[in-house]
Every structure is written in C-alpha cells, then in structure tokens.
Amino acid sequence: MSKRSEAKQARETYKAAKAEHNRRFNNADTDPDSDEYLESHDAVADAGRRVSWWRRG
C-alpha cells in the first residue's frame, strides 16, 4: 500500500473512531472515569497519533 493510501486509511479510521466515541459518550450522564469511556478515548487517541494534526478535521 502506498504512503498516500495508508494516510487516507488512517484519516478514515480516526474519523470513524471519533464519530463512534462522540455518538456513545456525548451526553450529560457520561462518566469520564468509566473503563468503557477511557478505553474508547484511548482508541481515538491511538488512531489520532497516526494522522497529522492538521488532517484530523
């Protein structure tokens, strides 16, 4: 896979992970210290590390 394809895939993975995290946890009764929240947050952060900050949009 080319670097360009890998970068595009990384952006898509990050956007999907962030959208899923926001869908599940953007509400008033979310406990930011719960294991499920922290696991999801860490997954988004991990996906974000593979994407340039200006491409995260």
mmCIF file of C-alpha atoms in Angstrom:
data_model
loop_
_atom_site.group_PDB
_atom_site.id
_atom_site.type_symbol
_atom_site.label_atom_id
_atom_site.label_comp_id
_atom_site.label_asym_id
_atom_site.label_seq_id
_atom_site.Cartn_x
_atom_site.Cartn_y
_atom_site.Cartn_z
ATOM 1 C CA MET A 1 0.000 0.000 0.000
ATOM 2 C CA SER A 2 1.355 3.427 -0.860
ATOM 3 C CA LYS A 3 2.009 6.055 1.789
ATOM 4 C CA ARG A 4 -0.819 8.136 0.395
ATOM 5 C CA SER A 5 -3.252 5.238 0.703
ATOM 6 C CA GLU A 6 -2.039 4.487 4.216
ATOM 7 C CA ALA A 7 -2.529 8.125 5.215
ATOM 8 C CA LYS A 8 -6.034 8.169 3.771
ATOM 9 C CA GLN A 9 -6.911 4.953 5.588
ATOM 10 C CA ALA A 10 -5.522 6.374 8.844
ATOM 11 C CA ARG A 11 -7.691 9.503 8.472
ATOM 12 C CA GLU A 12 -10.797 7.411 7.786
ATOM 13 C CA THR A 13 -10.072 5.176 10.786
ATOM 14 C CA TYR A 14 -9.573 8.204 13.041
ATOM 15 C CA LYS A 15 -12.781 9.894 11.858
ATOM 16 C CA ALA A 16 -14.782 6.691 12.329
ATOM 17 C CA ALA A 17 -13.368 6.110 15.830
ATOM 18 C CA LYS A 18 -14.026 9.713 16.852
ATOM 19 C CA ALA A 19 -17.585 9.656 15.472
ATOM 20 C CA GLU A 20 -18.362 6.418 17.322
ATOM 21 C CA HIS A 21 -16.870 7.784 20.553
ATOM 22 C CA ASN A 22 -18.886 11.009 20.253
ATOM 23 C CA ARG A 23 -22.080 9.110 19.438
ATOM 24 C CA ARG A 24 -21.726 6.937 22.519
ATOM 25 C CA PHE A 25 -20.406 9.435 25.052
ATOM 26 C CA ASN A 26 -21.569 12.971 24.176
ATOM 27 C CA ASN A 27 -24.381 13.177 26.696
ATOM 28 C CA ALA A 28 -24.901 14.584 30.179
ATOM 29 C CA ASP A 29 -24.802 11.288 32.071
ATOM 30 C CA THR A 30 -21.414 10.115 30.746
ATOM 31 C CA ASP A 31 -18.917 9.169 33.439
ATOM 32 C CA PRO A 32 -15.480 10.227 32.130
ATOM 33 C CA ASP A 33 -13.804 7.897 34.630
ATOM 34 C CA SER A 34 -15.571 4.718 33.486
ATOM 35 C CA ASP A 35 -13.464 1.957 31.962
ATOM 36 C CA GLU A 36 -15.570 1.907 28.794
ATOM 37 C CA TYR A 37 -15.134 5.655 28.241
ATOM 38 C CA LEU A 38 -11.391 5.548 28.876
ATOM 39 C CA GLU A 39 -10.948 2.576 26.530
ATOM 40 C CA SER A 40 -12.837 4.367 23.758
ATOM 41 C CA HIS A 41 -10.942 7.607 24.378
ATOM 42 C CA ASP A 42 -7.619 5.771 24.210
ATOM 43 C CA ALA A 43 -8.645 4.121 20.925
ATOM 44 C CA VAL A 44 -9.429 7.530 19.408
ATOM 45 C CA ALA A 45 -6.142 8.948 20.691
ATOM 46 C CA ASP A 46 -4.234 5.980 19.279
ATOM 47 C CA ALA A 47 -5.887 6.430 15.873
ATOM 48 C CA GLY A 48 -5.152 10.157 16.046
ATOM 49 C CA ARG A 49 -1.433 9.555 16.537
ATOM 50 C CA ARG A 50 -1.260 8.150 13.016
ATOM 51 C CA VAL A 51 -2.842 11.271 11.476
ATOM 52 C CA SER A 52 -1.252 14.705 11.123
ATOM 53 C CA TRP A 53 -2.964 17.202 13.436
ATOM 54 C CA TRP A 54 -3.985 19.447 10.521
ATOM 55 C CA ARG A 55 -5.655 16.485 8.771
ATOM 56 C CA ARG A 56 -7.884 15.433 11.663
ATOM 57 C CA GLY A 57 -10.696 17.845 10.716
#
